[in-house]
XYZ file of C-alpha atoms in Angstrom:
638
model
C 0.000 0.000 0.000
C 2.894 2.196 0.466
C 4.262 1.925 -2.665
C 0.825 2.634 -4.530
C 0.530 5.903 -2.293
C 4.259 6.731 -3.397
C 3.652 6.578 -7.348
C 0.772 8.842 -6.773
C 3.056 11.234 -4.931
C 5.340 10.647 -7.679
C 3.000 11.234 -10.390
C 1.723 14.213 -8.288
C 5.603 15.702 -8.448
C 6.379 14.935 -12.295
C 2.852 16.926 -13.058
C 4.087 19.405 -10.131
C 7.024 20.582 -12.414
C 5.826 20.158 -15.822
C 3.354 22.210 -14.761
C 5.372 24.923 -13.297
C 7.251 24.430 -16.330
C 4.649 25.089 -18.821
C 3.125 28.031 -16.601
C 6.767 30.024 -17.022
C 7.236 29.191 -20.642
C 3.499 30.479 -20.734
C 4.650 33.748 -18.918
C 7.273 34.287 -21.709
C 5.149 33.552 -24.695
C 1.808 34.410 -24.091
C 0.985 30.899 -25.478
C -2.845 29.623 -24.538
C -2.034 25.933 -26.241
C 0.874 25.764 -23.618
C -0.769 27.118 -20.902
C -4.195 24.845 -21.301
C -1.714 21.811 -21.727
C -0.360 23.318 -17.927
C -3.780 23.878 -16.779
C -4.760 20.035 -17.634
C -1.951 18.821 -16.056
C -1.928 20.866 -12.514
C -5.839 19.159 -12.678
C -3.671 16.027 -13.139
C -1.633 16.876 -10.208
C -4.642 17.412 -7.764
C -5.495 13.837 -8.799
C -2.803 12.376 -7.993
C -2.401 14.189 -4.657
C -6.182 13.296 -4.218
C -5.117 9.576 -4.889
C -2.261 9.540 -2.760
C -4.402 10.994 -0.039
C -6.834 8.691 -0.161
C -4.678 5.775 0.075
C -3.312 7.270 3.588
C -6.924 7.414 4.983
C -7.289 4.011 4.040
C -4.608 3.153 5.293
C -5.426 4.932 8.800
C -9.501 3.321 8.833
C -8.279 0.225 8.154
C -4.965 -0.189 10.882
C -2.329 -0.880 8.188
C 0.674 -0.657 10.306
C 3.131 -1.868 8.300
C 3.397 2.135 7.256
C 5.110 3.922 9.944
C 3.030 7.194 10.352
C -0.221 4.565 10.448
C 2.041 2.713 13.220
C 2.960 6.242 15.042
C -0.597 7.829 15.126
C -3.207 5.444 15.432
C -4.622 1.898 17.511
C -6.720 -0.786 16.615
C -9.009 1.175 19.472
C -8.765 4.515 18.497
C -11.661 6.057 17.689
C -12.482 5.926 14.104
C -13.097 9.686 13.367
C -9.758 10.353 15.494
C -7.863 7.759 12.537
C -9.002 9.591 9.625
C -7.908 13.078 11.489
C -4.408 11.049 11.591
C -4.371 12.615 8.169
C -3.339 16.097 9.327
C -2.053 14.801 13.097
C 1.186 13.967 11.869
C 4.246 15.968 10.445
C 4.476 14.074 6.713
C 0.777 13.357 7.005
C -0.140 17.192 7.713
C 2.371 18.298 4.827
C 0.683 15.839 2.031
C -2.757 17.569 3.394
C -1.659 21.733 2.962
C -0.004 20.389 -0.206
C -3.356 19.019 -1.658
C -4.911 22.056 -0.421
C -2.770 24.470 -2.522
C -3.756 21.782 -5.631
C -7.345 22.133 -5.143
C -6.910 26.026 -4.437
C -5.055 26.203 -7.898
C -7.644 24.097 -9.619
C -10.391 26.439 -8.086
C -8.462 29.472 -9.645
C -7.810 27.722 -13.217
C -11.459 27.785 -13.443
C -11.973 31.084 -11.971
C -9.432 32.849 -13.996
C -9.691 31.210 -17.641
C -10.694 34.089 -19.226
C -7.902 36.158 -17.896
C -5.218 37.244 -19.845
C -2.481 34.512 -20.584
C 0.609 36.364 -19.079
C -1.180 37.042 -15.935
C -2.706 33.662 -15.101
C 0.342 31.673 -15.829
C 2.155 33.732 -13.452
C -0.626 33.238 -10.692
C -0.838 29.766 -11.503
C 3.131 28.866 -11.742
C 3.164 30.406 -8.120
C 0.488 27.841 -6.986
C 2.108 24.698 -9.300
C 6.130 25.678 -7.846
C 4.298 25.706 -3.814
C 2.122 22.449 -4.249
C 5.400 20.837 -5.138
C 7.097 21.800 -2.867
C 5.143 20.233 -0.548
C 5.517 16.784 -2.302
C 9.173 17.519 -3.051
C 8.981 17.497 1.405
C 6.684 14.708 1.457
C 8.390 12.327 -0.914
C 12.374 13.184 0.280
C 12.048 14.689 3.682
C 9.333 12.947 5.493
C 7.264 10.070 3.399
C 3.997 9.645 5.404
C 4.198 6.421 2.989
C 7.231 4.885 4.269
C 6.704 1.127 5.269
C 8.773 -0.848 8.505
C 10.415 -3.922 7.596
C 7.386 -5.795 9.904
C 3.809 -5.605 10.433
C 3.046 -4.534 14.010
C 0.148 -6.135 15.812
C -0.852 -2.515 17.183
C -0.190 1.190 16.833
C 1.348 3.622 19.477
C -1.765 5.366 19.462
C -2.530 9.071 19.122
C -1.505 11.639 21.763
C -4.308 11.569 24.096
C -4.551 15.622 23.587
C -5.552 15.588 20.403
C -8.516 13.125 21.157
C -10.376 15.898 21.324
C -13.293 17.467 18.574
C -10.857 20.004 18.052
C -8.451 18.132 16.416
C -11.625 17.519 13.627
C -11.830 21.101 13.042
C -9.184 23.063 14.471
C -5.797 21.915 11.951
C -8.001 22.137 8.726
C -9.031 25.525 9.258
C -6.089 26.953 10.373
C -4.578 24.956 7.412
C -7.009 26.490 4.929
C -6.273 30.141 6.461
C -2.346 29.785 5.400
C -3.205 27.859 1.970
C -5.675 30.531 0.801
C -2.487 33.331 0.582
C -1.255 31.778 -2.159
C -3.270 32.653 -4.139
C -3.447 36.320 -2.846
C 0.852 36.179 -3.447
C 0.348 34.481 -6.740
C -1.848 37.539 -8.096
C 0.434 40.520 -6.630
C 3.344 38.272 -8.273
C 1.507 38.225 -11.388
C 0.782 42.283 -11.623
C 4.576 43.104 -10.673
C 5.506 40.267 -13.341
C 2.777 41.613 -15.900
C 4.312 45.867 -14.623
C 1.076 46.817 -13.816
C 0.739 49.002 -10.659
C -3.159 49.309 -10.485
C -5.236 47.582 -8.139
C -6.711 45.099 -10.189
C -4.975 42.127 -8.343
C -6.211 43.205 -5.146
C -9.760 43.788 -6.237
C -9.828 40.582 -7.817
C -8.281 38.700 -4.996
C -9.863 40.760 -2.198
C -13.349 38.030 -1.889
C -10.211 35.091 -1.731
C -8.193 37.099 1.249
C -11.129 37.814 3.089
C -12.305 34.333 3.209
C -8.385 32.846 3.871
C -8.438 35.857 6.475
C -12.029 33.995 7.666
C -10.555 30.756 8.059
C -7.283 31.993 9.667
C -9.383 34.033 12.610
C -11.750 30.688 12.865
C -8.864 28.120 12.861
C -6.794 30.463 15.560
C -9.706 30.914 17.729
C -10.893 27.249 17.178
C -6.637 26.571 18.690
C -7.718 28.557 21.094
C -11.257 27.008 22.565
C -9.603 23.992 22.209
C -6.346 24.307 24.677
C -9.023 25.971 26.750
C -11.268 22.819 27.029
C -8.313 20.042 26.687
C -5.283 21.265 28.287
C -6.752 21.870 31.719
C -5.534 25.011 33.164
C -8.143 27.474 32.443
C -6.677 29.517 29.914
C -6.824 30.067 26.183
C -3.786 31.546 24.935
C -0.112 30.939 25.888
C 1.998 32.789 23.568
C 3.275 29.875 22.946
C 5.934 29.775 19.987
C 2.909 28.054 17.256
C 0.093 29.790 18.667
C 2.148 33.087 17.760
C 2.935 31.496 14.604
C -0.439 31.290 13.554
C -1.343 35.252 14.623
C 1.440 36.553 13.010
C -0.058 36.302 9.504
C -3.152 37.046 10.910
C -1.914 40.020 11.754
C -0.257 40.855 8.734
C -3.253 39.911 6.655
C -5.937 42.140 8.803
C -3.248 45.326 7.967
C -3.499 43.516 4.143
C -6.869 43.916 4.398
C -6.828 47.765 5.320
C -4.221 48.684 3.080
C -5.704 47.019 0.319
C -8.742 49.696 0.141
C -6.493 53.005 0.366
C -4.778 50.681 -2.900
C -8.592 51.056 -4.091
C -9.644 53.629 -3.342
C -6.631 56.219 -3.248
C -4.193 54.599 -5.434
C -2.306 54.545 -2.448
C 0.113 52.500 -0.114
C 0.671 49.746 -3.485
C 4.224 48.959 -1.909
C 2.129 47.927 1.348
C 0.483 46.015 -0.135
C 2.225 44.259 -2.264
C 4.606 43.612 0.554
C 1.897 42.672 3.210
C 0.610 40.007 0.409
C 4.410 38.340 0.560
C 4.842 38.773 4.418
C 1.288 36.958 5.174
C 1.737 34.144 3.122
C 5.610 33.900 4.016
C 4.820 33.684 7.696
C 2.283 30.896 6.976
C 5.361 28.459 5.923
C 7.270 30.551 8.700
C 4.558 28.783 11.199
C 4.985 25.546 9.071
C 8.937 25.780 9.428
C 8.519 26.758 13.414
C 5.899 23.924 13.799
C 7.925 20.991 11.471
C 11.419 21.766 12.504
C 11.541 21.508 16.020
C 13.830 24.399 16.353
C 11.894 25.970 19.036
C 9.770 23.903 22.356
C 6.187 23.553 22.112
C 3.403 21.578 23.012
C 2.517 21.464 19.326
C 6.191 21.501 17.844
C 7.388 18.101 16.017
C 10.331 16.400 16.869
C 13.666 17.887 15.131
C 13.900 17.588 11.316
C 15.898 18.636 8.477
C 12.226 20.421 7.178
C 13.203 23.515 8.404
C 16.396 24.415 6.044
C 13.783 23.325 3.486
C 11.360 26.020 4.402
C 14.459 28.388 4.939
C 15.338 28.163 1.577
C 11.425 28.324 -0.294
C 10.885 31.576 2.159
C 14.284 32.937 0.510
C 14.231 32.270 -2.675
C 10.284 32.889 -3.480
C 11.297 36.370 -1.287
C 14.092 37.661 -3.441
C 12.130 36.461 -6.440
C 9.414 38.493 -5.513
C 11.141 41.785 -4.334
C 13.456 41.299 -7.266
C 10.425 42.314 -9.604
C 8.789 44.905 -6.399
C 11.845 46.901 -7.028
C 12.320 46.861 -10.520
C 8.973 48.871 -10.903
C 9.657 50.777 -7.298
C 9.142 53.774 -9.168
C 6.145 53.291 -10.454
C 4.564 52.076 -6.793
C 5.616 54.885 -4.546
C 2.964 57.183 -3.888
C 3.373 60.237 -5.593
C 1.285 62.509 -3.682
C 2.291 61.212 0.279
C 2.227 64.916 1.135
C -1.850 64.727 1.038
C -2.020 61.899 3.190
C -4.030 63.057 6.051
C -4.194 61.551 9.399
C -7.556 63.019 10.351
C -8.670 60.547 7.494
C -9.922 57.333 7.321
C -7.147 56.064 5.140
C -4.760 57.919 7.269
C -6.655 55.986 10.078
C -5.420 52.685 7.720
C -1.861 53.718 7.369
C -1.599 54.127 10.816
C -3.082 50.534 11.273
C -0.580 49.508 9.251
C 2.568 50.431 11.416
C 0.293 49.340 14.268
C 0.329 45.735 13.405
C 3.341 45.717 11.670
C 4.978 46.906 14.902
C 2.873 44.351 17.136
C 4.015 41.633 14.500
C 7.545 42.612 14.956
C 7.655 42.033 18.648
C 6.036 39.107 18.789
C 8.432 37.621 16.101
C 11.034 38.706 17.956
C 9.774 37.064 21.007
C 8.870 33.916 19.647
C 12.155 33.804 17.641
C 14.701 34.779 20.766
C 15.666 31.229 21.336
C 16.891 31.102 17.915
C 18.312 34.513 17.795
C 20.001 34.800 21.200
C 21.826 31.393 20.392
C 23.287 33.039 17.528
C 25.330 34.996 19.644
C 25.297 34.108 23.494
C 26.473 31.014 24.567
C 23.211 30.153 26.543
C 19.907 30.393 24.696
C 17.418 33.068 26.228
C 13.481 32.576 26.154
C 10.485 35.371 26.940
C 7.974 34.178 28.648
C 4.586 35.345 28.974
C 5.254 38.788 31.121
C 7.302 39.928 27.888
C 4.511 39.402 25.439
C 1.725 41.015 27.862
C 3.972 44.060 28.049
C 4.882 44.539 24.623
C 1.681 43.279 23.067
C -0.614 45.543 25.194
C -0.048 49.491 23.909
C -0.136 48.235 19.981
C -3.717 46.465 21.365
C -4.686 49.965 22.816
C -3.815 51.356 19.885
C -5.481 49.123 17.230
C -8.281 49.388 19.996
C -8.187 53.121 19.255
C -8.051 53.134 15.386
C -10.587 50.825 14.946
C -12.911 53.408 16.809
C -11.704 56.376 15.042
C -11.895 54.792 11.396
C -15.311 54.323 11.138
C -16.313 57.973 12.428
C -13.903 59.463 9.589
C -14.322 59.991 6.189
C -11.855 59.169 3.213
C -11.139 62.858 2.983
C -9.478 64.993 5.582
C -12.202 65.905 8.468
C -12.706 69.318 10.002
C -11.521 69.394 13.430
C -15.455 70.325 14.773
C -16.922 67.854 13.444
C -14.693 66.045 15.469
C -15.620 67.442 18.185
C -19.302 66.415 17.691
C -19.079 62.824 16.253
C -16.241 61.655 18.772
C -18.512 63.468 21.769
C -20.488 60.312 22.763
C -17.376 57.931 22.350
C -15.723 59.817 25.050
C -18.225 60.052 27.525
C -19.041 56.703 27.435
C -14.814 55.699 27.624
C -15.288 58.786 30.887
C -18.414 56.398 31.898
C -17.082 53.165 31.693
C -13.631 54.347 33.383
C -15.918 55.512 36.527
C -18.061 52.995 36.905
C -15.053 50.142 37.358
C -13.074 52.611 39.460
C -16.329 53.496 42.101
C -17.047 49.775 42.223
C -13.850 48.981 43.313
C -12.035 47.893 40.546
C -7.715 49.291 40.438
C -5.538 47.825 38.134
C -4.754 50.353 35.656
C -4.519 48.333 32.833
C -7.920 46.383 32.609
C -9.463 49.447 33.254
C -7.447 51.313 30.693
C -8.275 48.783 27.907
C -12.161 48.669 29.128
C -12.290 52.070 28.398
C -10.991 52.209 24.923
C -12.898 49.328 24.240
C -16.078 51.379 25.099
C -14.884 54.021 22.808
C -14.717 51.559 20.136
C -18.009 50.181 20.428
C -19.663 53.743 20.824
C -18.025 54.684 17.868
C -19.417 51.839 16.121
C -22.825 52.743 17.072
C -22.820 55.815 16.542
C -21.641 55.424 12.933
C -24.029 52.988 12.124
C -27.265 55.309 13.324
C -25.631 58.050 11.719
C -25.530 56.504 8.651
C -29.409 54.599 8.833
C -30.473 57.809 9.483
C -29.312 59.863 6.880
C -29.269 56.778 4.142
C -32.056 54.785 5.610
C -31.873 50.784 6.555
C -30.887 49.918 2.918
C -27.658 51.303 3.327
C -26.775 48.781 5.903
C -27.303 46.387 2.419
C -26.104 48.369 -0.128
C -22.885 48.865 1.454
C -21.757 45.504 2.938
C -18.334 45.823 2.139
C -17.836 49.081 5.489
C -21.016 47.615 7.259
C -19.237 43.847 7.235
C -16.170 46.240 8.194
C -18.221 46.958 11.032
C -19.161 43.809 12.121
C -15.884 42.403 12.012
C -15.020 45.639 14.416
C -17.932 44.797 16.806
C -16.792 41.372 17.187
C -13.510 41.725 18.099
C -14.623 44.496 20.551
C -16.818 41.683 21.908
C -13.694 39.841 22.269
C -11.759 42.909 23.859
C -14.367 42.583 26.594
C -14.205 38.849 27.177
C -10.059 38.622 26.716
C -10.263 41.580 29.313
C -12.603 40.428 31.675
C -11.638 36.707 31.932
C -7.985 37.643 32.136
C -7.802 40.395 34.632
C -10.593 39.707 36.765
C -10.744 35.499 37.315
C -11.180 33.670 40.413
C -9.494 30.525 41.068
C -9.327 28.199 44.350
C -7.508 24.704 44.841
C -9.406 23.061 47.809
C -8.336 19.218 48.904
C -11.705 17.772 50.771
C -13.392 14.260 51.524
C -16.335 12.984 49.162
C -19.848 13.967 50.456
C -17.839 17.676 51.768
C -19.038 21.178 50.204
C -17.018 24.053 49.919
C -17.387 28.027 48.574
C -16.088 29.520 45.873
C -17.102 32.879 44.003
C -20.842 33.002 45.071
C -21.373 29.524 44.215
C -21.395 26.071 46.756
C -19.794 23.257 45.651
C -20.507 19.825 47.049
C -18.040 16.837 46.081
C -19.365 13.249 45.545
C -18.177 9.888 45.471
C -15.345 9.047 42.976
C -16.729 6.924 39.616
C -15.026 5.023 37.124
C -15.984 4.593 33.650
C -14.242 2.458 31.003
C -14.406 3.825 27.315
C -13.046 1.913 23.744
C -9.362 2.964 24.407
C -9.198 4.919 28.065
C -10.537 4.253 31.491
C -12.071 7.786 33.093
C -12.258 8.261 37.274
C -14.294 11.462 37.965
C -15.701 13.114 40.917
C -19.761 14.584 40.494
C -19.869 17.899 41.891
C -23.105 19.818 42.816
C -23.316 22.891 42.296
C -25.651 24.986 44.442
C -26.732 28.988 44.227
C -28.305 30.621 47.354
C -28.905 26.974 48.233
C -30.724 25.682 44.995
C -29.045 23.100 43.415
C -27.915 24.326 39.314
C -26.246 21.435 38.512
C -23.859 18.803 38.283
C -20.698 19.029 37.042
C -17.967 16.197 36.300
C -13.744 16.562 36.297
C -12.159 13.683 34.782
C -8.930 12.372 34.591
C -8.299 9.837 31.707
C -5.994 7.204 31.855
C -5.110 5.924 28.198
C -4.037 2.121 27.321
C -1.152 4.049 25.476
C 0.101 6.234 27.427
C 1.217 6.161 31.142
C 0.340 9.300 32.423
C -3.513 10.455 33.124
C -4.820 13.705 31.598
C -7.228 15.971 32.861
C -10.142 16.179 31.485
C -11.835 19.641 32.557
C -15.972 20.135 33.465
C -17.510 23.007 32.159
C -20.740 25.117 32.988
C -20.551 27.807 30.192
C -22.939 31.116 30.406
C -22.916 34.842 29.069
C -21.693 35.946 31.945
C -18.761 33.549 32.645
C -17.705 29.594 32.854
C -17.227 27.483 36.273
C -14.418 25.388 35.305
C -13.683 22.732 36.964
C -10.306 20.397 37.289
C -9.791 17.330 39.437
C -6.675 18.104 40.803
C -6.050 15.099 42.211
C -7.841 12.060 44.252
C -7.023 9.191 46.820
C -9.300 6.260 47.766
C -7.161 4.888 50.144
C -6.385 8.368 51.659
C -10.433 9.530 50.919
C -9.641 12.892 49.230
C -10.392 14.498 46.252
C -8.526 17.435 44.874
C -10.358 20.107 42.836
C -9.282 23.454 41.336
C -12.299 25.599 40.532
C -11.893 28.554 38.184
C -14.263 31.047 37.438
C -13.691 32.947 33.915
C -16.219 36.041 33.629
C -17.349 36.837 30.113
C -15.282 34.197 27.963
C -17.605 33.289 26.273
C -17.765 36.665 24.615
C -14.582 35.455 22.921
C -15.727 32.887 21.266
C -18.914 35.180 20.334
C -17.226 37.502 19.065
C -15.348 35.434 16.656
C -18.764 33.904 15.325
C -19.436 37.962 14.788
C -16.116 38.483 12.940
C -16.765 35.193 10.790
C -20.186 36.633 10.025
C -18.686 40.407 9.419
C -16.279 38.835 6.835
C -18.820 36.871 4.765
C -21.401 39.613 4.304
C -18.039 41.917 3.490
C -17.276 39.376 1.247
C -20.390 39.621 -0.750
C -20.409 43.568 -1.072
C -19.142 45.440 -4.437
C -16.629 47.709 -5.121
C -15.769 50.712 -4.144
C -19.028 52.393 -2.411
C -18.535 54.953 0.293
C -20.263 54.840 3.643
């Protein structure tokens, strides 16, 4: 079965390059006949990619452990639904999946784009053919998810209990279809510095793709982030650990993509920004690939150490200087000729800003997530931030985006007088006065929480208040007319929506670690918790032990809520396996600690997180903000 899967990978390769091949020639000639010979054969590639693919999820269903990566990630009890996610749970596995990803992508955009102009397609399209095999060149020579042992095992080594989870069913392929989707954004600004064209046609034309890769990204991060939150068993959601900021960097990049992309639209403005942020957010996608596969840096997601990395090193390098080769032959014709207009009481000057904002907030994460790397360059001992460093670095670029995204929508595209000002920015500031007040009289003194609540209340005013300003002088059908600044707005409410529940559940949580004996109560944050018996449960690959607790308010009994800890056939040591009573405002999480029989005690930690689950609203309200932006026109003023 190996072997069959490796002559579709090697069918997959051969098409790979004669595609690529054809695409260039195509670039030079203009010729159709060559480049619908290329276009048939990168269809020819996604088949055999498709063919390979499928062989490795039957392989997985069916327990064929004579392949290695079968052997390595799945049992004969596993799950089934956990095998076929084997597909993406491994390092060559994952690889073969974002490099048939990139083949359907391309295949989506041959059809899309057959009427385009020769030149330009064949560039967008050679970009797609030369990254799809790459990932097969990886798959085939680096790490072959194919490769067969010299016996057949009687049993796998099972799949890290941690990724037994729903998430791993949703979180990797959306995440995975947020870094695929830039290649085709790259491919088309490649294509107009190839083709010397320094409109905004690409853009335009790609904008409906980056917003929905820009979708998938903020679902597939968030998803990452729900997920530790539920599995990992220590209340929290976010980490900055070294992949987790690997996935946000590109986010990043791609939301200041995003902005920049409509002062290229609108103003003929900011094209080297744009251009650039196109190559940055797809380059840190392998960037998170090459952090992830190489094993350079420790993680709780990270692979063990490979030679993938000098791989990635060298695609990110020489697809770079490719790229800015051709940016800077035409630099000329890209620089803004009139950047003495730009106005900052604008909203594009409002988008330039946002630019440097998350450009600067990308740069210090980077440089926190790659000092490992960098301070072992040139001290003898390697030096690692923690999570103090990218809280106080992270935090003013947050205020400011905070800031911008309140301002933007209040401003027009042309400079504003400084009254009117005055009069539209009035109720934002009153409420930030209000909000301010009413944490500091009820008792509330960090700085910082109240700080960012504040500026998160100006935000949200000034989304209201351009909204009703705008019904009432355009009427309701503006709100449809317009999708492309109201699903703007949306996307701004949500992640203010987010700004309250990232504030709220990390500044103001309550946590207790109690030891008692079953049938004992004990009180924690308004709420009585009474401990029960210890249980045990066997499952298809795991035996569970968990401790019922009953939750009572003002002595009426809510609920009853169940910590596990799992212990896997597989694996020696048990994992925790959180309880969860989720409402608007805030989750009661709870964790068996720990547990004796013969000693009769049960350890519990019980957190309470207020308003999380605004953060995992507001991301549904971002999704939704995206796809109705997605369906607007172009270019139509608020």
């Amino acid at each position: 079965m190996g072997q069959l899967g490796n002559l579709f990978q090697i069918l997959g390769l051969v098409s790979g390059f004669a595609a690529f091949g054809m695409y260039v020639y195509a670039m030079q000639t203009q010729n159709k006949s060559t480049a619908k010979t290329a276009d048939m054969i990168m269809i020819g590639q996604l088949v055999a990619f498709s063919l390979a693919s499928c062989v490795l999820i039957y392989a997985l269903a069916t327990g064929y452990f004579k392949m290695e990566y079968v052997a390595q990630y799945t049992d004969l009890k596993l799950p089934f639904i956990y095998k076929i996610s084997g597909w993406w749970a491994g390092q060559a596995g994952s690889l073969l999946f974002w490099g048939w990803l990139v083949a359907v992508f391309a295949v989506i955009e041959i059809f899309r784009t057959r009427n385009y102009d020769t030149k330009y397609r064949s560039t967008v399209l050679a970009v797609s053919a030369l990254t799809s095999t790459f990932f097969l060149i990886l798959t085939i020579f680096v790490t072959n998810p194919f490769k067969e042992l010299d016996f057949f095992p009687a049993d796998g080594m099972g799949m890290n209990p941690l990724l037994q989870n729903p998430g791993m069913l949703y979180h990797p392929p959306t995440l995975f279809l947020g870094y695929v989707g830039y290649t085709i954004t790259v491919g088309h600004a490649f294509a107009a510095l190839f083709n010397r064209d320094s409109s905004s046609n690409w853009f335009v034309d790609t904008r409906k793709w980056t917003i929905i890769t820009w979708v998938f990204l903020t679902i597939g991060i968030v998803l990452g982030g729900e997920w530790a939150y539920v599995e990992l068993g220590w209340g929290g959601y976010w980490a900055w650990d070294p992949v987790e900021n690997a996935s946000l960097l590109p986010w990043l990049t791609s939301t200041a993509l995003l902005h920049s992309g409509m002062v290229f639209e609108r103003r003929n403005k900011l094209k080297i920004w744009t251009h650039m942020l196109a190559l940055i957010s797809f380059q840190l996608c392998l960037f998170g690939t090459f952090i992830t596969r190489s094993g350079v840096l420790d993680s709780v997601h990270s692979f063990a150490k490979s030679s993938l990395g000098y791989f990635f090193l060298a695609f990110i390098v020489i697809t770079s200087a490719v790229f800015l080769y051709y940016l800077f032959k035409m630099i000329d014709e890209l620089k803004d000729k009139d950047e003495h207009q730009f106005s900052f009481l604008s909203r594009d000057g409002m988008f330039f800003l946002a630019n440097w904002f998350f450009l600067g907030l990308t740069i210090v994460i980077g440089i926190g997530t790659m000092m490992p790397i960098i301070s072992g360059l040139i001290l003898p001992d390697k030096i690692t931030v923690g999570i103090p460093y990218f809280n106080k670095v992270s935090a003013p670029f947050f205020v400011l985006i905070l800031l911008a995204s309140g301002i933007a929508p209040l401003l027009g595209h042309g400079k504003a007088e400084t009254k009117d000002l005055v009069k539209k920015f009035a109720p934002s500031v009153l409420a930030m006065i209000a909000a301010v007040a009413a944490l500091v009289v009820t008792g509330h003194t960090q700085p910082l929480p109240i700080l960012l609540t504040g500026f998160t209340t100006f935000s949200l005013v000034a989304i209201l208040v351009s909204v009703i300003t705008n019904v009432k002088k355009g009427g309701v059908k503006v709100l449809v007319n317009n999708r492309r600044y109201y699903g703007g707005l949306i996307i701004h409410l949500g992640v203010v929506m987010m700004a309250y529940g990232i504030i709220a559940s990390s500044f103001y949580n309550d946590k207790k670690d109690v030891t008692v004996a079953p049938g004992e109560s004990f009180e924690f944050s308004g709420y009585t918790l009474k401990v029960g018996e210890l249980a045990a449960e066997e499952r298809a690959n795991y035996v569970g032990v968990y401790a019922p607790v009953t939750v009572f308010k003002n002595g009426k009994e809510l609920m009853t809520l169940a910590p596990e800890r799992r212990f896997y056939e597989k694996n020696e040591q048990a994992f925790a396996e959180v309880a969860i009573s989720s409402k608007l405002h805030g989750d009661l999480y709870l964790i068996l600690a720990s547990y004796s029989k013969t000693e009769n005690f049960v350890g519990i930690q019980a957190v309470f997180q207020p308003f999380i689950a605004w953060v995992w609203i507001g991301c549904i309200v971002m999704v939704i903000g995206g796809l109705y932006g997605a369906t607007g026109g172009k270019k139509k003023n608020a």
